[in-house]
Amino acid sequence: MREDGTSRSDRRRGKRVEADELLVLVAGGDQKAFEDLYALVSGPVFGLVRRVVRDPAQSEEVAQEVLLELWRSAARYDPGRGTALAWVLTLAHRRAVDRVRSARSATERELRMARRGNGPAFDHVAEEVEAGLEREWVRRCLDRLTALQRQSVTLAYYDGYTYREVAERLSLPLGTVKTRMRDGLTRLRDCLGGVA
């Protein structure tokens, strides 16, 4: 019993009746009633959300969402189905559970993505087969070049010589080597165009 003669259950009952009346006024758009209702239910809403969500920052965010939802949907409250406080706490519980489920789903989705990322970046067997086929195709295309073109291209691209070094090795003028290279590379490009 308090000094004013009211018991704890009387105070709770008074809060329920007050919340019921305030919620009806809020449904009519009464901002002052919403301020009073907010002061009355924000503590219980936050406490419930905090028990479900656990994270303080997330709990504050969810509690604010619930109270905003309270303002927007007060007209949906049906006094015949229960007290305003029970209705508000039901909204809070649902929103908190939704947040936990959403966070869990996001975590599971990230784990699945991480597991997929740890797999092989490509199929090694397929990659080797494809590389082998490409090498065979290049060999066939090189065989279609004249002996002089093939020799120039091979020295430059497989042995790593510069045009000037190819000219020196073949004892040919640089211009002749450049012409052979250009013609040979053009024929290779046309032949290899069938690979793509």
Short mmCIF file of C-alpha atoms in Angstrom, two decimals:
data_model
loop_
_atom_site.label_atom_id
_atom_site.label_comp_id
_atom_site.label_asym_id
_atom_site.label_seq_id
_atom_site.Cartn_x
_atom_site.Cartn_y
_atom_site.Cartn_z
CA MET A 1 0.00 0.00 0.00
CA ARG A 2 1.18 3.46 -0.83
CA GLU A 3 0.74 6.53 1.32
CA ASP A 4 -2.23 7.60 -0.79
CA GLY A 5 -3.99 4.33 0.07
CA THR A 6 -3.76 2.66 -3.34
CA SER A 7 -2.37 -0.81 -3.80
CA ARG A 8 -0.13 -1.98 -6.61
CA SER A 9 -3.02 -3.83 -8.33
CA ASP A 10 -5.19 -0.70 -8.09
CA ARG A 11 -2.44 1.32 -9.79
CA ARG A 12 -2.09 -1.30 -12.54
CA ARG A 13 -5.83 -1.35 -13.10
CA GLY A 14 -5.82 2.45 -13.21
CA LYS A 15 -3.06 2.43 -15.83
CA ARG A 16 -5.00 -0.08 -17.93
CA VAL A 17 -8.15 2.03 -17.82
CA GLU A 18 -6.15 5.17 -18.54
CA ALA A 19 -4.38 3.47 -21.48
CA ASP A 20 -7.73 2.26 -22.86
CA GLU A 21 -9.17 5.76 -22.73
CA LEU A 22 -6.04 7.37 -24.15
CA LEU A 23 -5.85 4.92 -27.04
CA VAL A 24 -9.41 5.72 -28.05
CA LEU A 25 -8.52 9.43 -28.04
CA VAL A 26 -5.32 8.72 -30.04
CA ALA A 27 -7.43 6.91 -32.63
CA GLY A 28 -9.28 10.21 -33.05
CA GLY A 29 -5.99 12.03 -33.73
CA ASP A 30 -5.50 13.59 -30.26
CA GLN A 31 -1.77 14.41 -30.03
CA LYS A 32 -1.84 15.24 -26.32
CA ALA A 33 -3.45 11.86 -25.62
CA PHE A 34 -0.66 10.24 -27.64
CA GLU A 35 1.98 12.03 -25.56
CA ASP A 36 0.33 10.75 -22.38
CA LEU A 37 -0.06 7.24 -23.81
CA TYR A 38 3.57 7.30 -24.95
CA ALA A 39 4.71 8.19 -21.44
CA LEU A 40 2.51 5.44 -20.02
CA VAL A 41 3.50 2.55 -22.34
CA SER A 42 7.02 3.35 -23.58
CA GLY A 43 8.68 1.72 -20.55
CA PRO A 44 6.78 -1.58 -20.77
CA VAL A 45 7.19 -1.62 -24.58
CA PHE A 46 10.96 -1.12 -24.35
CA GLY A 47 11.25 -3.72 -21.57
CA LEU A 48 9.41 -6.35 -23.61
CA VAL A 49 11.33 -5.59 -26.78
CA ARG A 50 14.64 -5.65 -24.88
CA ARG A 51 13.90 -9.13 -23.52
CA VAL A 52 13.23 -10.44 -27.04
CA VAL A 53 15.81 -8.56 -29.11
CA ARG A 54 18.52 -8.30 -26.42
CA ASP A 55 20.62 -5.68 -28.22
CA PRO A 56 20.00 -2.26 -26.58
CA ALA A 57 20.36 -0.18 -29.74
CA GLN A 58 18.15 -2.52 -31.77
CA SER A 59 15.65 -2.58 -28.90
CA GLU A 60 15.39 1.20 -28.88
CA GLU A 61 14.84 1.22 -32.62
CA VAL A 62 12.14 -1.47 -32.47
CA ALA A 63 10.42 0.27 -29.53
CA GLN A 64 10.29 3.52 -31.51
CA GLU A 65 8.85 1.64 -34.50
CA VAL A 66 6.17 0.15 -32.26
CA LEU A 67 5.22 3.52 -30.80
CA LEU A 68 5.07 5.06 -34.26
CA GLU A 69 2.88 2.13 -35.36
CA LEU A 70 0.71 2.82 -32.31
CA TRP A 71 0.08 6.37 -33.54
CA ARG A 72 -0.68 5.20 -37.08
CA SER A 73 -2.89 2.25 -36.25
CA ALA A 74 -4.67 3.29 -33.04
CA ALA A 75 -7.98 3.14 -34.88
CA ARG A 76 -7.55 -0.64 -35.27
CA TYR A 77 -7.70 -1.14 -31.51
CA ASP A 78 -10.87 -2.97 -30.48
CA PRO A 79 -11.63 -2.48 -26.75
CA GLY A 80 -13.90 -5.54 -26.85
CA ARG A 81 -10.91 -7.80 -27.55
CA GLY A 82 -8.70 -6.77 -24.65
CA THR A 83 -6.97 -3.91 -22.92
CA ALA A 84 -5.02 -1.24 -24.74
CA LEU A 85 -1.85 -2.19 -22.88
CA ALA A 86 -2.20 -5.83 -23.99
CA TRP A 87 -2.77 -4.71 -27.57
CA VAL A 88 0.28 -2.41 -27.51
CA LEU A 89 2.46 -5.12 -25.97
CA THR A 90 1.24 -7.59 -28.62
CA LEU A 91 2.35 -5.12 -31.31
CA ALA A 92 5.71 -4.79 -29.54
CA HIS A 93 6.21 -8.53 -29.23
CA ARG A 94 5.39 -9.16 -32.89
CA ARG A 95 7.72 -6.41 -34.06
CA ALA A 96 10.53 -7.67 -31.81
CA VAL A 97 10.15 -11.25 -33.04
CA ASP A 98 10.15 -9.99 -36.64
CA ARG A 99 13.42 -8.16 -35.99
CA VAL A 100 15.04 -11.25 -34.46
CA ARG A 101 13.89 -13.42 -37.39
CA SER A 102 15.11 -10.85 -39.88
CA ALA A 103 18.52 -10.66 -38.21
CA ARG A 104 18.76 -14.46 -38.09
CA SER A 105 17.82 -14.75 -41.77
CA ALA A 106 20.42 -12.15 -42.72
CA THR A 107 23.09 -14.01 -40.75
CA GLU A 108 22.16 -17.33 -42.35
CA ARG A 109 22.16 -15.73 -45.80
CA GLU A 110 25.64 -14.28 -45.19
CA LEU A 111 26.90 -17.67 -43.99
CA ARG A 112 25.54 -19.38 -47.10
CA MET A 113 27.22 -16.79 -49.30
CA ALA A 114 30.48 -17.19 -47.40
CA ARG A 115 30.34 -20.97 -47.81
CA ARG A 116 29.76 -20.58 -51.54
CA GLY A 117 32.70 -18.19 -51.73
CA ASN A 118 35.02 -20.82 -50.19
CA GLY A 119 34.38 -23.31 -52.98
CA PRO A 120 36.62 -23.54 -56.02
CA ALA A 121 36.52 -20.37 -58.08
CA PHE A 122 36.30 -22.48 -61.24
CA ASP A 123 36.23 -26.05 -62.39
CA HIS A 124 39.89 -27.08 -62.76
CA VAL A 125 39.16 -30.03 -65.06
CA ALA A 126 37.01 -27.96 -67.39
CA GLU A 127 39.62 -25.20 -67.33
CA GLU A 128 42.41 -27.64 -68.30
CA VAL A 129 40.33 -29.21 -71.09
CA GLU A 130 39.48 -25.79 -72.47
CA ALA A 131 43.12 -24.67 -72.33
CA GLY A 132 44.14 -27.86 -74.14
CA LEU A 133 41.56 -27.27 -76.86
CA GLU A 134 42.73 -23.68 -77.26
CA ARG A 135 46.37 -24.80 -77.55
CA GLU A 136 45.40 -27.35 -80.22
CA TRP A 137 43.45 -24.68 -82.13
CA VAL A 138 46.41 -22.28 -82.00
CA ARG A 139 48.71 -25.07 -83.29
CA ARG A 140 46.36 -25.71 -86.19
CA CYS A 141 46.18 -22.01 -87.01
CA LEU A 142 49.99 -21.71 -86.84
CA ASP A 143 50.25 -24.61 -89.28
CA ARG A 144 48.18 -22.60 -91.79
CA LEU A 145 50.80 -19.85 -91.87
CA THR A 146 53.67 -19.88 -94.34
CA ALA A 147 56.92 -21.26 -92.95
CA LEU A 148 58.44 -17.75 -92.85
CA GLN A 149 55.40 -16.25 -91.06
CA ARG A 150 55.27 -19.12 -88.56
CA GLN A 151 59.00 -18.78 -87.84
CA SER A 152 58.71 -15.02 -87.21
CA VAL A 153 55.59 -15.32 -85.02
CA THR A 154 57.06 -18.21 -83.04
CA LEU A 155 60.30 -16.36 -82.32
CA ALA A 156 58.45 -13.23 -81.25
CA TYR A 157 55.56 -14.68 -79.25
CA TYR A 158 56.85 -18.00 -77.95
CA ASP A 159 60.54 -17.24 -77.55
CA GLY A 160 60.05 -13.62 -76.50
CA TYR A 161 62.26 -11.87 -79.05
CA THR A 162 61.64 -8.32 -80.20
CA TYR A 163 61.07 -7.59 -83.90
CA ARG A 164 64.67 -6.30 -84.18
CA GLU A 165 66.02 -9.50 -82.52
CA VAL A 166 63.90 -11.68 -84.85
CA ALA A 167 65.33 -9.77 -87.82
CA GLU A 168 68.89 -10.33 -86.55
CA ARG A 169 68.30 -14.06 -85.88
CA LEU A 170 66.81 -14.59 -89.34
CA SER A 171 69.32 -12.26 -91.05
CA LEU A 172 66.46 -10.29 -92.60
CA PRO A 173 65.69 -6.58 -92.80
CA LEU A 174 63.50 -5.29 -89.97
CA GLY A 175 60.80 -4.14 -92.44
CA THR A 176 60.52 -7.63 -93.91
CA VAL A 177 60.09 -9.15 -90.43
CA LYS A 178 57.45 -6.58 -89.52
CA THR A 179 55.54 -7.36 -92.74
CA ARG A 180 55.70 -11.12 -92.11
CA MET A 181 54.57 -10.61 -88.52
CA ARG A 182 51.68 -8.37 -89.54
CA ASP A 183 50.51 -10.79 -92.23
CA GLY A 184 50.99 -13.80 -89.97
CA LEU A 185 49.13 -12.22 -87.06
CA THR A 186 46.28 -11.19 -89.37
CA ARG A 187 45.93 -14.78 -90.61
CA LEU A 188 46.10 -16.06 -87.01
CA ARG A 189 43.43 -13.61 -85.91
CA ASP A 190 41.15 -14.68 -88.76
CA CYS A 191 41.74 -18.35 -88.00
CA LEU A 192 41.28 -17.97 -84.26
CA GLY A 193 38.09 -15.97 -84.78
CA GLY A 194 36.37 -19.37 -85.09
CA VAL A 195 37.31 -20.20 -81.47
CA ALA A 196 35.23 -17.46 -79.85
#
